[in-house]
Coordinates of C-alpha atoms and ligand atoms in Angstrom, one line a residue:
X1 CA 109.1 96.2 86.2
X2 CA 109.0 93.1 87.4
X3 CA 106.0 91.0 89.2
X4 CA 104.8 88.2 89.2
X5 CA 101.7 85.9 91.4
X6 CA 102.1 82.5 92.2
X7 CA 99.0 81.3 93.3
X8 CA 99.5 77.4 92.8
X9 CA 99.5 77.1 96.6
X10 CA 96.1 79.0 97.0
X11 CA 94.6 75.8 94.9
X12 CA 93.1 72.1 95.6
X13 CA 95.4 70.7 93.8
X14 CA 98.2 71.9 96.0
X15 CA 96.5 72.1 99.6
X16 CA 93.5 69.9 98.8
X17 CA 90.5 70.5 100.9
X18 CA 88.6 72.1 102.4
X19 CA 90.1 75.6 101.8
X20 CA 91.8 74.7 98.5
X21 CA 90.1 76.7 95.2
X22 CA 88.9 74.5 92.6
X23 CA 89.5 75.8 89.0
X24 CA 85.9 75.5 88.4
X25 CA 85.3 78.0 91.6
X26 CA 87.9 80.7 89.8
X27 CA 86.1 80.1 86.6
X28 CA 82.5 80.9 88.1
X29 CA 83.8 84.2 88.7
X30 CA 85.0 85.1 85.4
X31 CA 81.2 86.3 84.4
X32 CA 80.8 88.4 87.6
X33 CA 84.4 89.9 87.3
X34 CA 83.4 90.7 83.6
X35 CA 80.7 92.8 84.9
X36 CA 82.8 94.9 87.7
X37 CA 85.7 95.2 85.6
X38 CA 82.7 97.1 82.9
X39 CA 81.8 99.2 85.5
X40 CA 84.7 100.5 87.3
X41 CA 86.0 101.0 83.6
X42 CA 82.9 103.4 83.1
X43 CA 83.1 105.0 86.2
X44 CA 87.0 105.6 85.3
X45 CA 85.7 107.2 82.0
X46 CA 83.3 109.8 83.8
X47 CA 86.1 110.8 85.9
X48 CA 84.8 109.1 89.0
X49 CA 87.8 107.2 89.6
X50 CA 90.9 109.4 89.0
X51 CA 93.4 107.5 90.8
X52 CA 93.5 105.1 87.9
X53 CA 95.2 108.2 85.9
X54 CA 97.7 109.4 88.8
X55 CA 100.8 107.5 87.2
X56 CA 100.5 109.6 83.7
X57 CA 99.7 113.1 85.4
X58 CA 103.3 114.8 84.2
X59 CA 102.0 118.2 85.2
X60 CA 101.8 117.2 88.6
X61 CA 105.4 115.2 88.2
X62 CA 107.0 117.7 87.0
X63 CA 106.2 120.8 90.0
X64 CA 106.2 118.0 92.6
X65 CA 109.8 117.4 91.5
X66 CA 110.2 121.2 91.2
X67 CA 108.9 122.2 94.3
X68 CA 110.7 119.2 96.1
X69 CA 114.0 120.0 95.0
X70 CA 113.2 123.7 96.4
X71 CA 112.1 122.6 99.9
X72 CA 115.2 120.0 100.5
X73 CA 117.6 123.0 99.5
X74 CA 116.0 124.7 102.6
X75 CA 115.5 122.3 105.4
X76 CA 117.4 119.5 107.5
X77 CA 114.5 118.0 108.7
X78 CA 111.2 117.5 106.4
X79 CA 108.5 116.4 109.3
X80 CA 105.2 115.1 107.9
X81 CA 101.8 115.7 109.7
X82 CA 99.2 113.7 109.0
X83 CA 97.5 110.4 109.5
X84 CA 96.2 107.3 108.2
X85 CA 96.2 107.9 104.1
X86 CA 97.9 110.8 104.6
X87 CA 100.9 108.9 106.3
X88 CA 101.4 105.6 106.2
X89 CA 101.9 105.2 101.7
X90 CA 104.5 107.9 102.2
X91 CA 106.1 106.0 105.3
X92 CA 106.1 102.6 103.5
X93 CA 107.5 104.1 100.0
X94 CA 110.2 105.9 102.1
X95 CA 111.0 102.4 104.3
X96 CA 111.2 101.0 100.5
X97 CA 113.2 102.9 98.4
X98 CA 115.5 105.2 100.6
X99 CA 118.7 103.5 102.7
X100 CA 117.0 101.7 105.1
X101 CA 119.0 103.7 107.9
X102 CA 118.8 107.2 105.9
X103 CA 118.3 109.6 108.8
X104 CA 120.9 108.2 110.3
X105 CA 123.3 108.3 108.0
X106 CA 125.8 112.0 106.8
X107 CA 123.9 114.6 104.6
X108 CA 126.3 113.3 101.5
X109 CA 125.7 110.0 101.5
X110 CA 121.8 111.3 102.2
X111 CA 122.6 113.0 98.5
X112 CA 122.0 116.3 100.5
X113 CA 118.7 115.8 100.9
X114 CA 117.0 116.2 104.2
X115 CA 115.6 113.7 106.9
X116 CA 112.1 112.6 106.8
X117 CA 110.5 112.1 109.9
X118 CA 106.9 111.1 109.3
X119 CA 104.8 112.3 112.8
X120 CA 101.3 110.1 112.7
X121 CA 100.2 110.1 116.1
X122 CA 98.9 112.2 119.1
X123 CA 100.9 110.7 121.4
X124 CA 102.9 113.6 123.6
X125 CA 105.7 112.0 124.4
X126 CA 106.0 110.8 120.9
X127 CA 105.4 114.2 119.7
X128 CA 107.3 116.1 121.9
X129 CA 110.5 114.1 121.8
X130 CA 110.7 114.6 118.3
X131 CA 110.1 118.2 118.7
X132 CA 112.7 118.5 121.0
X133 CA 115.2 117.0 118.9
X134 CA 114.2 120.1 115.9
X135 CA 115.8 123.0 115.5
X136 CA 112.9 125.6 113.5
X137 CA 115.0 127.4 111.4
X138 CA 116.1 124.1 109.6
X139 CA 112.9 122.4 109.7
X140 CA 109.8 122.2 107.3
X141 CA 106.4 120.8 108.3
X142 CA 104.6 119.4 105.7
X143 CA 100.6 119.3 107.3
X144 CA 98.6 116.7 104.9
X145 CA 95.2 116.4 105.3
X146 CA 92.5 115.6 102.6
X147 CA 89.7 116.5 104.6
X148 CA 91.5 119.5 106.1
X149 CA 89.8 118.6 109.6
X150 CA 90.9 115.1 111.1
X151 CA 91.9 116.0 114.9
X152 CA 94.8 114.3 114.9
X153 CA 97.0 116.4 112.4
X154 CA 94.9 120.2 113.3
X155 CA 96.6 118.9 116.8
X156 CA 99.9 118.2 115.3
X157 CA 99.3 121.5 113.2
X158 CA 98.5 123.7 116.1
X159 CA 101.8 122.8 118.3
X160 CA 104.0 122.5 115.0
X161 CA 102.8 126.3 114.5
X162 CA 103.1 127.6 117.8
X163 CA 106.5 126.6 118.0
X164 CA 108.0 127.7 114.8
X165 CA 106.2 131.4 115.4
X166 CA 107.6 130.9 118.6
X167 CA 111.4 130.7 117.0
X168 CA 111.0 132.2 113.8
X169 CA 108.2 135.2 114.0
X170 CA 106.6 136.0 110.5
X171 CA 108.6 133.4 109.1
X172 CA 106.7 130.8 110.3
X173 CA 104.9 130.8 107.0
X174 CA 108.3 129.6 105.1
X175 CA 108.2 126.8 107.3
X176 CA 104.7 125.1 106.4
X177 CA 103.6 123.5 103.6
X178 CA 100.0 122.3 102.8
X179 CA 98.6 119.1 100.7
X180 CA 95.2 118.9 100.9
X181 CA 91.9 119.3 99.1
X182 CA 92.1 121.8 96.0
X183 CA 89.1 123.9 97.3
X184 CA 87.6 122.9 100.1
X185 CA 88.5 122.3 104.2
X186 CA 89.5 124.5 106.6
X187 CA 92.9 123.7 105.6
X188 CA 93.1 125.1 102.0
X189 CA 91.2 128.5 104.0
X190 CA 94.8 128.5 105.8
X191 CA 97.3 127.6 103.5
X192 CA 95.2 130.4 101.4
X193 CA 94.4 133.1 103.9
X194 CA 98.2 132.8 105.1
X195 CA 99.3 132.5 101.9
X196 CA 101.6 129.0 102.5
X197 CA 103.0 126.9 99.7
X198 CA 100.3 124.4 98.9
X199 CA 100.1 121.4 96.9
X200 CA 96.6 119.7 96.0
X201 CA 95.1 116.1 96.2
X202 CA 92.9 115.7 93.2
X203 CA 89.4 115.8 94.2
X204 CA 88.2 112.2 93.9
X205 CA 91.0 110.6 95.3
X206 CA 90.8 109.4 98.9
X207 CA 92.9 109.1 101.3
X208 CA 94.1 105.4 101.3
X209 CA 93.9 105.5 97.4
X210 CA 96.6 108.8 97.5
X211 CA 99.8 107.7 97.0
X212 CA 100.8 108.7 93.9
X213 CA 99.5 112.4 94.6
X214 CA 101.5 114.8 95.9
X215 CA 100.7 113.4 99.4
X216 CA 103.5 111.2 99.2
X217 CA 105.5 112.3 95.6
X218 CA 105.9 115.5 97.4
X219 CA 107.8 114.1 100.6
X220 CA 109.1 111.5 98.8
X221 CA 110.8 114.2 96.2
X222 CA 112.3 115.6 99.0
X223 CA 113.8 112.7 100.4
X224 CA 115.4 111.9 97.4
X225 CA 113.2 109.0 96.1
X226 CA 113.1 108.8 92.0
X227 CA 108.7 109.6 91.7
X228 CA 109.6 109.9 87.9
X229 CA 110.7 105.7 88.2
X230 CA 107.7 105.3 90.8
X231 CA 105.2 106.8 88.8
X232 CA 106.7 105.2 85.4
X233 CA 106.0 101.3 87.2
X234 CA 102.5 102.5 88.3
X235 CA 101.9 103.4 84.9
X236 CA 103.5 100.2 83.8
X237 CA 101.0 97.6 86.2
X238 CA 98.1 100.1 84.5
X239 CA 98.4 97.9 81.5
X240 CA 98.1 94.5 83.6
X241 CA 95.1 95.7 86.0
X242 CA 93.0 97.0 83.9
X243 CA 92.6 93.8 81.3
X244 CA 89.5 92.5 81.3
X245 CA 90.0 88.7 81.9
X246 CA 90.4 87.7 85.2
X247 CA 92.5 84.9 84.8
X248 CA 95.1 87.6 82.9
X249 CA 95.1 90.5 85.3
X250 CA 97.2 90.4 88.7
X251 CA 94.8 92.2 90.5
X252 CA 91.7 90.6 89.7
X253 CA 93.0 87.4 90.3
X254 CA 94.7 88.4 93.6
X255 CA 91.5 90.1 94.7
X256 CA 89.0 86.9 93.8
X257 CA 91.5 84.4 95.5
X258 CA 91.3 86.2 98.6
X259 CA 87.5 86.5 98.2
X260 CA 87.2 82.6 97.7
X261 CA 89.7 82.5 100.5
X262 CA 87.0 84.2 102.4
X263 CA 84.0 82.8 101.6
X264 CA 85.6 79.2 102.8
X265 CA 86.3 80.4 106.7
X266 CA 89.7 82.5 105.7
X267 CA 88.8 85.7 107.1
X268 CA 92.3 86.7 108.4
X269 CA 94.5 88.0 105.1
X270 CA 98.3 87.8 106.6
X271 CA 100.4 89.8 104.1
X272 CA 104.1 88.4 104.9
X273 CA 107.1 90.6 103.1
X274 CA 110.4 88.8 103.1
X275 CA 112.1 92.2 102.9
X276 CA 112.8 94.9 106.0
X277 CA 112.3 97.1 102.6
X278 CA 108.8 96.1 102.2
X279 CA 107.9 95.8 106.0
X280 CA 105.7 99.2 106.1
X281 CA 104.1 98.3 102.9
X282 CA 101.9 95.8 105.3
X283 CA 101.1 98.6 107.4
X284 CA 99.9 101.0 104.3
X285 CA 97.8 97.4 102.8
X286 CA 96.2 97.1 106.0
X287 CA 94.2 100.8 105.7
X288 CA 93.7 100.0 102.1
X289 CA 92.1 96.7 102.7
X290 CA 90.3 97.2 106.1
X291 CA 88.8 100.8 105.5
X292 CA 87.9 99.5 102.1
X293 CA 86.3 96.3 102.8
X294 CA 85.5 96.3 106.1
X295 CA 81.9 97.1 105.9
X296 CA 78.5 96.7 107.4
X297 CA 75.8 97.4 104.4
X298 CA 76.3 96.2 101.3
X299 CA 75.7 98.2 98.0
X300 CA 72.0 96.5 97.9
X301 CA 71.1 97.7 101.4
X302 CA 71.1 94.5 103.3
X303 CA 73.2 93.8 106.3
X304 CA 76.8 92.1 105.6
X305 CA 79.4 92.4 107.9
X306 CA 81.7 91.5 105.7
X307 CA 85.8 92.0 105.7
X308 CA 88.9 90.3 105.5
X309 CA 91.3 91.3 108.8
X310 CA 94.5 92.2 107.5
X311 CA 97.0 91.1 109.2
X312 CA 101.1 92.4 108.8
X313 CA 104.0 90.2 109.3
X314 CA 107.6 90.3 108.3
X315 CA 109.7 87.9 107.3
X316 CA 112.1 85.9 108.8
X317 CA 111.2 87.7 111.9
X318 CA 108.0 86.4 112.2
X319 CA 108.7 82.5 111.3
X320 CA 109.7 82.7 115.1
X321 CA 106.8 84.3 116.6
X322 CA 103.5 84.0 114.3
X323 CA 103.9 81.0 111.4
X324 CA 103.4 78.3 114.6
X325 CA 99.6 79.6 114.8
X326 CA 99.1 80.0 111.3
X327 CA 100.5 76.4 110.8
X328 CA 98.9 74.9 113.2
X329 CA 95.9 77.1 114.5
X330 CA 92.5 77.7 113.3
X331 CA 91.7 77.4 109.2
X332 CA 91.2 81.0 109.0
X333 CA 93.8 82.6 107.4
X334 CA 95.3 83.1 103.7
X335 CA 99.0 84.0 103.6
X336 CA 100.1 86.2 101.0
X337 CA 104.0 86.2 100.3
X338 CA 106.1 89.6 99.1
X339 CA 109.3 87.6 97.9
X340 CA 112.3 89.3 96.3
X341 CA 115.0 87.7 94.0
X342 CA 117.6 90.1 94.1
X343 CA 118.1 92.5 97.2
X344 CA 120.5 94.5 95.9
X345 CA 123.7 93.4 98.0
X346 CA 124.8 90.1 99.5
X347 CA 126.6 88.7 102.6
X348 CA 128.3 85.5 102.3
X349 CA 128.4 83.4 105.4
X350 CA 132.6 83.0 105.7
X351 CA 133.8 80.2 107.5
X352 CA 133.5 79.8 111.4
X353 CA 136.6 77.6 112.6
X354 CA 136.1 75.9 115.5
X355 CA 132.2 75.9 114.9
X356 CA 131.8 72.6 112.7
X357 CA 127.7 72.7 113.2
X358 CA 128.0 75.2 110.9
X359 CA 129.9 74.1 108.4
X360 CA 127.0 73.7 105.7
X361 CA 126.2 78.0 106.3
X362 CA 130.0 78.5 105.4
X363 CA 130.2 79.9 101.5
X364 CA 126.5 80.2 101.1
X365 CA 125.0 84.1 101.6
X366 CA 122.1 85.5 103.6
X367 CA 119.9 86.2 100.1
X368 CA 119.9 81.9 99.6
X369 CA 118.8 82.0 103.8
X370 CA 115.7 84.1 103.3
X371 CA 115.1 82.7 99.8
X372 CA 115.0 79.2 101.4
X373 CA 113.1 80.0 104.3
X374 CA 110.1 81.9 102.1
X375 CA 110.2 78.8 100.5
X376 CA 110.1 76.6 103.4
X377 CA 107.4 78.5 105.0
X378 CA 105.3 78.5 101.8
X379 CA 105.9 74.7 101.0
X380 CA 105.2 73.7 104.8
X381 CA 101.8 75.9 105.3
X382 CA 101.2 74.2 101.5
X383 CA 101.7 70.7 103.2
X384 CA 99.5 71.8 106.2
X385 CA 96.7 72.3 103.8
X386 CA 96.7 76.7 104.4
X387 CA 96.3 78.8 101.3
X388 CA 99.1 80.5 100.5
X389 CA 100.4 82.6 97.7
X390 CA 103.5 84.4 96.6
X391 CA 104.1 88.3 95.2
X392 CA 107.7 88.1 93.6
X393 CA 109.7 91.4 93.0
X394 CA 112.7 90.6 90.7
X395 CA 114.2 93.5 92.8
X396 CA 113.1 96.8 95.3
X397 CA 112.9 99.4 92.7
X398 CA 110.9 102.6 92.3
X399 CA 109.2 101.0 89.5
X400 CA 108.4 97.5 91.3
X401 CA 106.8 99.7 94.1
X402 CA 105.2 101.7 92.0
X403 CA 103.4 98.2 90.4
X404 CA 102.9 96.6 93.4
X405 CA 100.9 99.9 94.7
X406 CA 99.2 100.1 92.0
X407 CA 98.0 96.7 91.5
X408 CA 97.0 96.6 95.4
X409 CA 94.9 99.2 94.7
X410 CA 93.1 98.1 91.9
X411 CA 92.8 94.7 93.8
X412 CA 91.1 96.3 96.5
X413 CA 88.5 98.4 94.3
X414 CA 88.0 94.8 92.5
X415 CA 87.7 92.9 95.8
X416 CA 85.3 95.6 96.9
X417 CA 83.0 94.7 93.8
X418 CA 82.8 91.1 94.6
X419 CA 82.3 91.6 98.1
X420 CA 79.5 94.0 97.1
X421 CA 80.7 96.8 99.5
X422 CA 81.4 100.5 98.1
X423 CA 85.1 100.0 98.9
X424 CA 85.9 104.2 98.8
X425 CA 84.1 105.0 102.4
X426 CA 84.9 104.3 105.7
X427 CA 81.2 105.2 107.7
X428 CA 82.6 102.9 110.4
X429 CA 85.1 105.2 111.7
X430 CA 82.8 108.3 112.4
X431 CA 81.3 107.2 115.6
X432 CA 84.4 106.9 117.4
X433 CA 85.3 110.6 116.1
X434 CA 81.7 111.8 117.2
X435 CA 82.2 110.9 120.9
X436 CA 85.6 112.3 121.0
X437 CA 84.4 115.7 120.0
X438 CA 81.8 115.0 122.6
X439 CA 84.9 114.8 125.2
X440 CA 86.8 117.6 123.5
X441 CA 83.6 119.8 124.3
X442 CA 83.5 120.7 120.8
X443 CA 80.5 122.8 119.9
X444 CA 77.5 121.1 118.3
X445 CA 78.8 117.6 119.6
X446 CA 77.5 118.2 123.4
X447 CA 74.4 115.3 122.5
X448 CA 77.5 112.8 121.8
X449 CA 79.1 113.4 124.7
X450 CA 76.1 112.9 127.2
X451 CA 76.1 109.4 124.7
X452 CA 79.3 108.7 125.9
X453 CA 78.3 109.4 129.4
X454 CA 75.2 106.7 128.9
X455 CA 76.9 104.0 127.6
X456 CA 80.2 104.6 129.7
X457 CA 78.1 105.4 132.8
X458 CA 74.7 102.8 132.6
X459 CA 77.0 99.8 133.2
X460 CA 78.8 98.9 136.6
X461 CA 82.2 99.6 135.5
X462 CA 84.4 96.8 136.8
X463 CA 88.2 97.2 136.9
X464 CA 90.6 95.6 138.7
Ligands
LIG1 O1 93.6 112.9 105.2 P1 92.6 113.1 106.3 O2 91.4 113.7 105.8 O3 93.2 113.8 107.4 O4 92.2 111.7 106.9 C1 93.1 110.8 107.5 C2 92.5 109.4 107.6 O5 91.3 109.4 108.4 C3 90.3 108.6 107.8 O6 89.4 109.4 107.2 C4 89.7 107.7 108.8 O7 89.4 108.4 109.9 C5 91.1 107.8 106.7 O8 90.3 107.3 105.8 C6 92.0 108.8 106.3 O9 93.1 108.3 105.5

């Protein structure tokens, strides 16, 4: 594994002020880190944090693996239900480490294994489409779910069931398999009252923190992704995130930039891969950071508001349609990079007779281009005075994933500790849910939805 932070850009030396960190700023928080990094240690020792120990579980490795294999031998089409937590790792890992185009391409050069389509929204057209391009007998449904309830995938869950009873009879039930809680949810009562192949998430691990569980090893297996390589860099970062000084681990140093970041007017955290590879990785960072640290009440009671807005880009695509505002626009962002050195193949740029403007391209390759215009990007928002630093992956490997995951996580735990914020709930997003079992007409939600009616109704609604 491979990794490495280069946060020279993130300091005064580099971008001066005002948002530049001062080495005397980074060393104030070696004392405070001391202390978090003590207690999420002790909470790891009682157990309360098992997601630290995912990447060494070989039990769970080795039946993911088993069961896997199994379920690609029997499908063409592998659809995963689920939302949030429960999607978006497993959509990002897939995006990284399968061809980018692997549904598209033959079954053999797909190493027989099945497509993965990954289903994470309610939208009917969305839905539906896909459904309609399914056949049952050759499809598997995969319904993941920690808490077993989320409306979203019950929705998903209800059609997807319908439909295959609808083709298949009785053998529905080959046709659905179960990830959620080990014992509790209304979805572990199904997958055991209809007696469907079931996988669990260890109790303890939430959603966005679930990667490494079966919630995405198991699709991932299927799809032909090495877990044994993913798990094995995870386990490899382990080392690095858990040392004690902050000024030696990745995480901890990633995690207290951003919070200096913050605390100087950068409340906008831009992650920027340079890699179509690493483009859904953004997407799966943006949950982790803004469920986690996005938070009204601090862990001492008193009112906060506090969170960074993640914000996902991709480049060289986005040098043409976001850098201009983050160059020149308000001080209130902190870029951080995902560079890679090697991409694993290489176009060189052949001669264009006739087209001497482009003479200089002619003999260099499209790995130097977006090498050089990472660099660019990072040396001009340097010489604009905007904080910027740079994640580099010697390559986009199972194991380099696996790290990177791994040390996002822990940064966001550790972030989560300086900003004083219990970063494993997400209160914030209950309301919303509330009033829409108030519209569903759900029983026991009827008060929400006459609270819908109040706030929706006791304003002139003005449209146009
Ligand atoms: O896995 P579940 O329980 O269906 O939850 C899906 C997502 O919904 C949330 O609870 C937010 O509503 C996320 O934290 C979670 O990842």
């Amino acid at each position: 594994m491979s990794i490495r932070l280069d946060y020279t850009n993130m300091l005064a030396d580099a971008i001066g002020e005002p948002c530049g960190i001062s080495p005397n700023e980074l060393d104030a928080l070696r004392k405070p880190a001391q202390a978090i990094h003590q207690d999420l240690m002790q909470r790891r020792e009682q157990g309360l944090l098992p997601f630290y120990d995912l990447p060494f579980d070989r039990v769970v490795l080795e039946s993911v693996k088993q069961l896997g294999d199994q379920l690609a031998g029997r499908c063409s089409h592998f659809v995963v239900l689920g939302i949030g937590g429960s999607a978006l790792g497993t959509l990002a890992l897939f995006r990284a480490l399968r061809p980018l185009y692997h549904n598209l391409l033959p079954a053999v050069e797909r190493d027989g294994r099945p497509r993965l389509l990954i289903l994470d929204n309610v939208d009917p057209a969305g839905f539906g489409e896909a459904l309609d391009l399914l056949t049952p007998d050759e499809t598997i449904f995969c319904v993941i779910s920690k808490s077993g309830s989320t409306v979203e995938t019950s929705c998903q869950l209800m059609i997807a069931r319908h439909w295959l009873e609808t083709a298949l009879g009785d053998r529905w039930r080959d046709h659905l398999v179960v990830i959620t809680d080990p014992e509790s949810g209304s979805l572990r009562e199904l997958a055991e009252r209809e007696q469907l192949t079931s996988c669990a998430i260890p109790s303890g691990v939430g959603g966005r923190f679930s990667v490494l569980t079966p919630v995405g090893l198991l699709p991932l297996a299927v799809a032909g992704v090495d877990i044994d390589a993913l798990l094995a860099g995870a386990a490899e970062m382990e080392e690095r995130a858990t040392r004690s000084d902050l000024l030696e681990n990745p995480a901890y140093l990633n995690a207290a930039l951003q919070v200096l970041s913050y605390r100087k007017g950068q409340h906008i955290s831009v992650l920027m891969p340079y890699s179509d590879r690493l483009r859904d990785i953004a997407d799966w960072y943006r949950q982790l950071w803004a469920e986690s640290l996005g938070k009204r009440t601090a862990l001492d009671g008193s009112r906060v508001h506090v969170g960074p807005t993640p914000v996902k880009a991709l480049g060289t695509t986005d040098q043409h349609s976001q850098v201009q505002l983050y160059m020149e626009g308000p001080f209130d962002k902190v870029v951080t990079f995902l560079a890679v050195e090697d991409y694993g193949r290489d176009l060189v740029f052949p001669a264009f007779p006739g087209a001497g403007h482009l003479d200089y391209l002619s003999g260099r390759s499209m790995t130097e281009l977006i090498q050089a215009e990472q660099q660019a990007t990072a040396a001009a928002l340097t010489s604009n005075g905007r904080p910027n630093c740079t994640l580099t992956l010697d390559r986009v490997s199972p194991q380099n994933v696996g790290g990177l995951v791994y040390l996002f996580e822990v940064q966001t735990l550790f972030a989560g500790g300086l900003f004083g914020v219990d970063p494993l709930d997400q209160p914030g997003v209950e309301e919303g849910k509330k009033y829409t079992y108030g519209l569903m007409d759900r029983p026991g939600f009827e008060d929400m939805k006459q609270r819908f009616e109040s706030i929706v109704g006791g304003v002139t609604r003005r449209q146009l």
